[in-house]
Short mmCIF file of C-alpha atoms and ligand atoms in Angstrom, two decimals:
data_model
loop_
_atom_site.label_atom_id
_atom_site.label_comp_id
_atom_site.label_asym_id
_atom_site.label_seq_id
_atom_site.Cartn_x
_atom_site.Cartn_y
_atom_site.Cartn_z
CA MET A 259 -1.65 -29.96 -2.15
CA LYS A 260 -3.16 -26.43 -1.29
CA HIS A 261 -0.86 -24.02 0.24
CA LYS A 262 -1.48 -23.79 4.14
CA VAL A 263 -2.18 -20.00 5.21
CA GLY A 264 -1.97 -18.36 8.73
CA ILE A 265 -3.70 -15.03 8.94
CA VAL A 266 -2.16 -12.66 11.52
CA GLY A 267 -4.59 -9.60 11.93
CA CYS A 268 -8.37 -10.28 11.37
CA GLY A 269 -9.96 -6.91 10.71
CA GLY A 270 -10.93 -4.32 8.16
CA ILE A 271 -8.43 -5.30 5.20
CA ALA A 272 -8.69 -8.96 6.06
CA HIS A 273 -12.44 -8.89 5.49
CA GLN A 274 -12.29 -6.10 2.81
CA LYS A 275 -9.36 -7.59 0.48
CA HIS A 276 -7.67 -10.86 1.42
CA LEU A 277 -10.27 -13.21 2.88
CA PRO A 278 -12.33 -12.69 -0.35
CA ALA A 279 -9.60 -13.30 -2.57
CA LEU A 280 -8.37 -16.25 -0.67
CA SER A 281 -11.82 -17.74 -0.94
CA ASN A 282 -11.74 -17.04 -4.74
CA ALA A 283 -8.50 -18.94 -5.06
CA ALA A 284 -9.94 -21.83 -3.03
CA GLU A 285 -8.77 -24.38 -5.22
CA ARG A 286 -5.07 -23.42 -4.41
CA VAL A 287 -5.14 -22.08 -1.00
CA GLU A 288 -6.75 -22.97 2.60
CA ILE A 289 -6.54 -21.08 5.71
CA VAL A 290 -5.58 -23.22 8.41
CA ALA A 291 -4.91 -20.63 11.33
CA CYS A 292 -6.23 -17.35 12.73
CA CYS A 293 -4.86 -15.07 15.09
CA ASP A 294 -6.14 -11.73 16.68
CA ILE A 295 -5.48 -9.93 19.91
CA ILE A 296 -9.15 -9.83 20.04
CA VAL A 297 -9.61 -13.33 19.77
CA GLU A 298 -13.33 -13.36 18.73
CA ARG A 299 -12.08 -11.60 15.51
CA ALA A 300 -9.87 -14.75 14.99
CA GLN A 301 -13.00 -17.17 15.63
CA GLU A 302 -15.11 -15.37 13.69
CA VAL A 303 -12.69 -15.67 10.46
CA ALA A 304 -11.90 -19.38 11.29
CA GLU A 305 -15.61 -20.27 11.50
CA ASN A 306 -16.48 -18.24 8.06
CA PHE A 307 -13.08 -18.50 5.83
CA GLY A 308 -11.08 -21.22 7.61
CA ALA A 309 -10.52 -24.87 6.55
CA PRO A 310 -12.18 -27.44 8.60
CA GLY A 311 -10.44 -27.68 12.01
CA CYS A 312 -8.78 -24.34 11.25
CA LYS A 313 -7.04 -23.28 14.57
CA VAL A 314 -7.49 -20.08 16.57
CA PHE A 315 -4.64 -18.19 18.30
CA GLU A 316 -4.68 -14.90 20.30
CA ASP A 317 -0.58 -14.81 20.12
CA TYR A 318 0.98 -14.99 16.49
CA ARG A 319 4.05 -16.51 18.25
CA GLU A 320 1.78 -19.53 19.09
CA LEU A 321 0.32 -19.67 15.33
CA LEU A 322 4.24 -19.50 13.85
CA LYS A 323 4.71 -22.87 15.86
CA GLU A 324 2.57 -24.43 13.51
CA GLY A 325 4.65 -26.63 11.11
CA ASP A 326 2.27 -26.72 8.27
CA ILE A 327 1.41 -23.16 7.76
CA GLU A 328 3.70 -22.41 4.52
CA ILE A 329 2.45 -18.77 4.12
CA VAL A 330 1.47 -16.12 6.77
CA TYR A 331 -0.58 -12.78 6.03
CA VAL A 332 0.42 -9.71 8.69
CA LEU A 333 -2.72 -7.88 8.47
CA THR A 334 -2.21 -5.72 11.75
CA PRO A 335 -1.86 -2.10 12.17
CA ASN A 336 1.71 -0.86 10.76
CA VAL A 337 3.60 -0.87 14.09
CA ALA A 338 3.31 -4.75 14.51
CA HIS A 339 4.45 -5.51 10.93
CA CYS A 340 8.00 -5.81 11.75
CA PRO A 341 7.93 -8.14 14.92
CA ILE A 342 5.63 -10.45 12.96
CA THR A 343 7.34 -10.41 9.84
CA VAL A 344 10.45 -11.36 11.37
CA ALA A 345 9.31 -13.76 13.32
CA ALA A 346 7.32 -15.48 10.78
CA PHE A 347 10.64 -15.38 8.42
CA GLU A 348 12.30 -17.03 11.39
CA ALA A 349 10.07 -19.54 11.49
CA GLY A 350 10.47 -20.45 7.64
CA LYS A 351 7.27 -18.80 6.31
CA HIS A 352 6.62 -16.82 2.97
CA VAL A 353 5.14 -13.55 4.03
CA LEU A 354 2.61 -11.57 2.69
CA CYS A 355 2.33 -8.00 4.75
CA GLU A 356 0.08 -5.23 4.45
CA LYS A 357 1.27 -1.85 3.22
CA PRO A 358 3.24 0.10 4.27
CA MET A 359 6.28 -2.29 4.79
CA ALA A 360 6.49 -0.91 8.40
CA ALA A 361 6.11 2.13 10.70
CA ASN A 362 9.58 3.38 9.92
CA VAL A 363 12.63 2.67 8.21
CA GLU A 364 14.63 0.94 11.09
CA ASP A 365 11.73 -1.45 11.32
CA ALA A 366 11.68 -2.03 7.48
CA GLN A 367 15.52 -2.63 7.50
CA ARG A 368 15.06 -5.57 10.35
CA MET A 369 12.25 -6.89 7.96
CA MET A 370 14.65 -6.79 5.09
CA ASP A 371 17.33 -8.37 6.75
CA ALA A 372 15.32 -11.40 8.30
CA TRP A 373 13.67 -12.14 4.73
CA LYS A 374 17.52 -12.08 3.20
CA LYS A 375 18.20 -14.58 5.58
CA SER A 376 15.21 -16.80 5.22
CA GLY A 377 15.50 -17.65 1.65
CA LYS A 378 11.46 -17.17 1.71
CA LEU A 379 9.19 -14.71 -0.43
CA PHE A 380 8.08 -11.69 0.70
CA THR A 381 5.55 -9.28 -0.74
CA ILE A 382 3.68 -6.05 0.39
CA GLY A 383 -0.26 -5.72 -0.13
CA TYR A 384 0.13 -2.74 -3.05
CA GLN A 385 -2.96 -3.87 -4.72
CA ASN A 386 -3.31 -0.72 -6.99
CA ARG A 387 -0.34 -1.95 -9.00
CA TYR A 388 -3.06 -4.51 -10.49
CA ARG A 389 -5.62 -2.05 -11.64
CA PRO A 390 -6.24 -2.26 -15.20
CA ASP A 391 -5.17 1.64 -15.74
CA SER A 392 -2.14 1.09 -13.59
CA GLN A 393 -1.14 -2.26 -15.48
CA THR A 394 -1.86 -0.42 -18.78
CA LEU A 395 0.11 2.67 -17.73
CA LYS A 396 2.87 0.56 -16.66
CA ARG A 397 3.25 -1.37 -19.88
CA LEU A 398 3.35 2.24 -21.71
CA CYS A 399 6.16 3.32 -19.40
CA GLU A 400 8.10 0.22 -19.98
CA GLU A 401 7.48 0.49 -23.98
CA GLY A 402 9.14 3.89 -23.66
CA GLU A 403 5.95 5.87 -24.81
CA LEU A 404 6.48 8.41 -22.24
CA GLY A 405 10.51 8.50 -22.99
CA GLN A 406 12.47 9.40 -19.90
CA ILE A 407 10.04 10.48 -16.93
CA TYR A 408 11.62 13.20 -15.12
CA TYR A 409 8.80 15.06 -13.23
CA ALA A 410 5.87 13.19 -11.22
CA GLN A 411 3.22 13.91 -8.87
CA ALA A 412 2.14 11.12 -6.37
CA HIS A 413 -1.42 12.08 -5.14
CA ALA A 414 -3.29 10.97 -2.22
CA LEU A 415 -5.61 13.76 -1.33
CA ARG A 416 -8.76 13.20 0.50
CA ARG A 417 -10.77 16.21 1.01
CA ARG A 418 -12.40 14.19 4.12
CA GLY A 419 -11.29 10.62 4.40
CA VAL A 420 -10.21 9.96 7.98
CA PRO A 421 -10.57 6.07 8.78
CA THR A 422 -12.24 5.74 12.10
CA TRP A 423 -12.07 2.16 12.56
CA GLY A 424 -8.90 0.40 14.08
CA VAL A 425 -5.81 2.51 15.17
CA PHE A 426 -5.18 5.05 11.96
CA THR A 427 -5.28 8.08 14.04
CA ASP A 428 -2.91 6.59 16.96
CA LYS A 429 0.94 7.43 15.84
CA ALA A 430 2.21 4.86 18.12
CA GLN A 431 0.18 2.28 16.52
CA GLN A 432 0.56 3.55 12.60
CA GLY A 433 3.38 5.60 12.61
CA GLY A 434 1.83 8.77 11.13
CA GLY A 435 -1.47 9.49 9.34
CA PRO A 436 -2.36 10.09 5.82
CA LEU A 437 1.25 10.05 4.33
CA ILE A 438 2.07 6.53 5.53
CA ASP A 439 -1.72 5.31 5.27
CA ILE A 440 -2.69 6.42 1.47
CA GLY A 441 0.42 8.30 0.39
CA THR A 442 2.28 5.18 0.62
CA HIS A 443 0.01 3.78 -2.33
CA SER A 444 0.62 6.72 -4.38
CA LEU A 445 4.36 7.07 -3.85
CA ASP A 446 4.60 2.99 -4.77
CA LEU A 447 2.58 3.55 -8.09
CA THR A 448 5.07 6.54 -8.99
CA LEU A 449 8.40 4.88 -8.24
CA TRP A 450 6.98 1.68 -10.20
CA PHE A 451 6.10 3.77 -13.28
CA MET A 452 9.65 5.47 -13.38
CA ASP A 453 11.11 2.63 -12.26
CA ASN A 454 13.52 4.53 -10.28
CA TYR A 455 14.20 3.69 -6.59
CA GLU A 456 17.29 5.87 -6.20
CA PRO A 457 16.28 8.88 -4.22
CA ALA A 458 18.74 11.48 -3.34
CA ALA A 459 17.24 13.95 -1.00
CA VAL A 460 13.61 14.61 0.52
CA THR A 461 12.10 17.89 2.06
CA GLY A 462 8.77 17.25 3.81
CA VAL A 463 6.14 19.31 5.54
CA THR A 464 3.22 18.10 7.53
CA PHE A 465 0.04 20.08 8.83
CA GLU A 466 -1.71 19.39 12.16
CA LYS A 467 -4.39 22.19 11.85
CA LEU A 468 -7.84 20.24 11.52
CA GLY A 469 -7.71 16.64 12.99
CA HIS A 470 -7.13 17.94 16.64
CA SER A 471 -9.63 20.90 16.50
CA LEU A 472 -12.51 20.20 14.27
CA ARG A 473 -15.42 18.99 16.61
CA PRO A 474 -17.51 15.93 15.49
CA GLU A 475 -20.63 18.27 14.13
CA VAL A 476 -18.32 20.12 11.71
CA GLN A 477 -16.07 17.03 10.77
CA GLY A 478 -18.31 16.09 7.51
CA ASN A 479 -16.07 12.71 7.10
CA PRO A 480 -18.08 10.27 5.00
CA MET A 481 -16.32 7.51 7.12
CA GLY A 482 -17.87 8.80 10.34
CA THR A 483 -16.62 10.86 13.11
CA TRP A 484 -13.58 10.88 14.63
CA ASN A 485 -12.36 11.86 18.32
CA PRO A 486 -10.20 15.08 17.93
CA ASP A 487 -8.87 14.60 21.57
CA THR A 488 -7.02 11.29 20.45
CA PHE A 489 -6.15 12.15 16.77
CA GLU A 490 -2.09 12.17 17.21
CA VAL A 491 -1.28 12.13 13.31
CA GLU A 492 -1.15 14.85 10.65
CA ASP A 493 -3.77 15.85 8.56
CA ALA A 494 -1.89 16.47 5.62
CA ALA A 495 1.67 16.15 4.32
CA PHE A 496 3.67 17.29 1.35
CA ALA A 497 7.21 16.44 0.10
CA PHE A 498 9.45 17.26 -2.60
CA VAL A 499 11.70 14.24 -3.52
CA THR A 500 14.69 14.60 -5.84
CA MET A 501 16.23 11.44 -7.23
CA LYS A 502 19.62 10.87 -7.92
CA ASP A 503 19.20 10.88 -11.66
CA GLY A 504 17.95 14.60 -11.03
CA SER A 505 14.30 13.83 -11.84
CA LEU A 506 11.93 14.94 -9.14
CA ILE A 507 8.96 13.60 -7.39
CA THR A 508 6.14 15.50 -5.44
CA ILE A 509 3.85 14.06 -2.76
CA ASP A 510 0.74 15.02 -1.49
CA ALA A 511 -1.34 13.21 1.02
CA SER A 512 -4.51 14.16 3.24
CA TRP A 513 -7.46 12.98 5.16
CA ILE A 514 -8.61 16.26 5.80
CA ILE A 515 -8.12 19.21 3.80
CA ASN A 516 -10.12 22.20 2.52
CA SER A 517 -9.56 21.30 -1.20
CA THR A 518 -11.79 21.07 -4.05
CA GLU A 519 -10.16 18.16 -5.50
CA GLU A 520 -9.96 14.62 -4.50
CA ARG A 521 -7.04 12.41 -6.05
CA CYS A 522 -6.07 8.99 -4.43
CA ALA A 523 -3.63 6.34 -5.41
CA ALA A 524 -3.26 8.66 -8.52
CA SER A 525 0.09 9.81 -10.30
CA TYR A 526 0.81 12.30 -12.88
CA LEU A 527 4.02 11.68 -14.99
CA CYS A 528 5.74 13.90 -17.48
CA GLY A 529 8.19 12.29 -19.64
CA THR A 530 10.46 13.71 -22.41
CA ILE A 531 8.24 12.19 -25.42
CA ALA A 532 4.44 11.79 -23.76
CA GLY A 533 2.87 12.55 -20.40
CA ALA A 534 0.29 10.59 -18.41
CA GLU A 535 -2.51 11.03 -15.70
CA LEU A 536 -3.59 8.25 -13.73
CA THR A 537 -6.72 9.98 -11.79
CA GLY A 538 -6.91 7.09 -9.24
CA VAL A 539 -9.67 6.08 -6.97
CA GLY A 540 -12.76 7.90 -6.07
CA GLY A 541 -14.10 10.98 -7.10
CA SER A 542 -15.82 11.84 -10.23
CA ASN A 543 -12.90 10.95 -12.43
CA ASP A 544 -12.46 7.24 -10.99
CA LYS A 545 -9.69 4.91 -12.53
CA LYS A 546 -9.20 7.02 -15.87
CA LEU A 547 -5.91 7.40 -17.66
CA TYR A 548 -5.46 10.26 -19.98
CA LEU A 549 -2.51 10.71 -22.06
CA ASN A 550 -0.65 13.79 -23.25
CA LYS A 551 1.13 13.73 -26.60
CA ILE A 552 2.03 15.12 -29.97
CA MET A 553 -0.39 14.04 -32.82
CA GLY A 554 -0.48 15.52 -36.25
CA GLY A 555 1.77 18.07 -35.11
CA LYS A 556 -0.68 19.03 -32.43
CA GLN A 557 -0.98 18.52 -28.58
CA VAL A 558 -3.42 16.00 -27.62
CA LYS A 559 -4.81 14.79 -24.27
CA ILE A 560 -6.25 11.02 -25.09
CA GLU A 561 -8.30 8.84 -22.85
CA ALA A 562 -7.15 5.39 -22.92
CA ASP A 563 -9.96 2.70 -22.81
CA THR A 564 -8.13 0.51 -20.16
CA GLU A 565 -10.86 -1.95 -19.48
CA ALA A 566 -11.92 -2.74 -23.21
CA GLY A 567 -9.99 -5.98 -24.31
CA GLY A 568 -7.97 -6.35 -21.09
CA VAL A 569 -4.44 -6.45 -20.88
CA ASP A 570 -2.06 -9.21 -19.83
CA LEU A 571 -3.54 -9.61 -16.29
CA PHE A 572 -6.93 -8.27 -16.91
CA PRO A 573 -9.07 -10.53 -19.44
CA GLY A 574 -12.26 -8.62 -18.42
CA ARG A 575 -13.87 -6.05 -16.15
CA SER A 576 -14.94 -8.43 -13.61
CA VAL A 577 -11.29 -9.29 -12.35
CA GLN A 578 -10.56 -7.37 -8.91
CA ALA A 579 -7.15 -6.24 -8.34
CA ALA A 580 -7.27 -8.24 -5.04
CA ASP A 581 -7.55 -11.36 -6.89
CA VAL A 582 -4.66 -10.73 -9.33
CA GLU A 583 -2.58 -9.90 -6.42
CA CYS A 584 -3.51 -13.27 -4.91
CA LYS A 585 -2.74 -14.98 -8.22
CA VAL A 586 0.53 -13.23 -8.67
CA TRP A 587 1.56 -14.32 -5.32
CA LEU A 588 0.61 -17.66 -5.46
CA ASP A 589 2.05 -18.02 -8.69
CA ALA A 590 5.46 -16.84 -7.49
CA ILE A 591 5.70 -19.31 -4.60
CA GLU A 592 4.90 -21.94 -7.15
CA GLY A 593 7.78 -20.68 -9.45
CA LYS A 594 5.27 -20.01 -12.01
CA GLY A 595 5.76 -16.39 -12.26
CA GLU A 596 8.00 -13.35 -10.56
CA LEU A 597 6.53 -11.05 -7.78
CA VAL A 598 5.15 -7.65 -9.00
CA VAL A 599 5.81 -5.79 -5.76
CA LYS A 600 9.37 -6.82 -4.92
CA PRO A 601 10.53 -5.99 -1.27
CA GLU A 602 13.34 -3.62 -2.42
CA GLN A 603 10.71 -1.47 -3.70
CA ALA A 604 8.40 -1.39 -1.10
CA PHE A 605 11.33 -0.96 1.23
CA THR A 606 12.54 2.26 -0.85
CA VAL A 607 8.60 3.64 -0.36
CA THR A 608 9.10 3.41 3.32
CA LYS A 609 12.75 4.93 3.13
CA ILE A 610 11.31 7.95 1.58
CA LEU A 611 8.04 8.43 3.72
CA ASP A 612 10.23 7.95 6.91
CA ALA A 613 12.39 10.67 5.36
CA VAL A 614 9.37 13.00 4.78
CA TYR A 615 8.26 12.72 8.74
CA LYS A 616 11.90 13.45 9.73
CA SER A 617 12.21 16.35 7.46
CA ALA A 618 9.01 17.67 8.82
CA GLN A 619 10.24 17.07 12.39
CA THR A 620 13.37 19.04 11.86
CA GLY A 621 12.75 21.56 9.16
CA LYS A 622 15.59 20.19 7.43
CA GLN A 623 16.33 18.24 4.00
CA ILE A 624 16.87 14.62 4.74
CA VAL A 625 20.05 13.64 2.24
CA PHE A 626 20.61 9.93 1.34
CA GLU A 627 24.00 8.74 1.44
N1 LIG B 154 -3.86 -2.43 0.87
C1 LIG B 154 -4.87 -1.30 1.13
O1 LIG B 154 -5.37 -0.50 0.58
C2 LIG B 154 -4.99 -1.16 2.71
C3 LIG B 154 -6.54 -0.54 3.31
C4 LIG B 154 -6.63 -0.73 4.59
C5 LIG B 154 -5.69 -1.13 5.46
N2 LIG B 154 -4.46 -1.43 4.93
C6 LIG B 154 -3.42 -1.90 6.02
O2 LIG B 154 -3.90 -3.19 6.79
C7 LIG B 154 -3.45 -2.97 8.02
C8 LIG B 154 -4.53 -3.32 8.84
O3 LIG B 154 -5.50 -2.28 8.77
P1 LIG B 154 -7.28 -2.82 9.08
O4 LIG B 154 -7.65 -1.44 8.32
O5 LIG B 154 -7.28 -4.02 8.92
O6 LIG B 154 -6.91 -2.61 10.50
P2 LIG B 154 -8.11 -2.99 11.68
O7 LIG B 154 -7.86 -2.28 13.03
O8 LIG B 154 -9.33 -3.04 11.05
O9 LIG B 154 -7.63 -4.59 11.77
C9 LIG B 154 -6.24 -5.02 12.39
C10 LIG B 154 -6.52 -6.11 13.19
O10 LIG B 154 -5.26 -6.57 13.56
C11 LIG B 154 -5.31 -6.99 14.96
N3 LIG B 154 -4.04 -6.84 15.82
C12 LIG B 154 -3.47 -5.81 16.33
N4 LIG B 154 -1.93 -6.17 16.55
C13 LIG B 154 -2.19 -7.43 16.70
C14 LIG B 154 -1.14 -8.50 16.88
N5 LIG B 154 0.01 -7.94 17.32
N6 LIG B 154 -1.33 -9.55 16.71
C15 LIG B 154 -2.67 -10.05 16.18
N7 LIG B 154 -3.67 -9.37 15.72
C16 LIG B 154 -3.46 -7.87 15.91
C17 LIG B 154 -6.56 -5.95 15.77
O11 LIG B 154 -7.10 -6.70 16.87
C18 LIG B 154 -7.49 -5.64 14.52
O12 LIG B 154 -8.49 -6.87 14.35
C19 LIG B 154 -2.59 -1.81 8.26
O13 LIG B 154 -1.38 -1.68 8.15
C20 LIG B 154 -3.02 -1.10 6.88
O14 LIG B 154 -2.01 0.06 6.67
C21 LIG B 154 -4.37 -1.68 3.53
#
């Protein structure tokens, strides 16, 4: 029997990631219902990716009444993650929700409470964890090759990279701009490498210097022009996060900044034995992993060949992070493996990002209990 999936939100990430991954896993899973408030989008997905007889809905509450649906994918703008996920758990479904978990920590807490009551599985779409370079670095961290990681940088810097589809510049829909959108990936990776989910305090600063003011002819945005009159979120955010064990993480995130560097879903780690630089996605140094260590009494910087030979989850170059995400998720549902992205971990990411925004608003450090 195939797992029966309901898709809520049939836009960009559905088409870029989940629909191809679900199609590639067609022997294990089928899409039996689709929902979008723009119902033509749900119809298109039902026609092109749905099982025969795939149902179409405009309201997710109707989709959740379908008793045969076992798994719900929540692929809507951030603010809708909470009500849909909570209702899906109440309806007895497993939930894969896109990143970030929620638009704010209060919503994330509601989702965690509903998940715990449900006894179902819950994961968040942090697919960068399944990249070969990330998997290799995670293994090195687990094997103690870096020693204790006491200083890290989570990078999500785009020089120009404002998403111009959907509602990404709408604060009420998304909860924020580049920090919550792409900073979330970098912070998720960094906490995971450190295996440290105990933040003590956060100081954050956000800038709104360019998004509101740059007219289309001077934007230079590879993703097209945005409307400065409706740009409601930060252009860039920076944070200083101290952890309960005394270690430090800095975060940078931007969609628009006059920097010469581009570093997305990237992380730098400094440990007591060695250091690592995960260059992340985009730019000329795409998905490289460098290690700093002492060899033969000298300081060396080595580039790891993360593709050759593969690692556990990655037998070869052709494997996509999205396919591995899907496989890990279905394996966990079938009791054949553990989830890689655990809800508690994704919750901590949202808790820290929420504190960065609160600190930026108040000008004060946010201290966790
Ligand atoms: N994992 C990644 O790297 C990645 C990349 C891009 C986006 N995302 C995340 O995916 C989510 C969606 O982003 P997107 O780029 O697909 O946006 P999008 O605007 O392209 O698609 C969202 C879709 O959800 C629909 N929708 C909105 N509210 C709804 C509701 N209440 N019920 C049903 N449908 C609803 C919209 O009509 C739209 O079709 C966001 O949370 C975003 O952060 C993740």
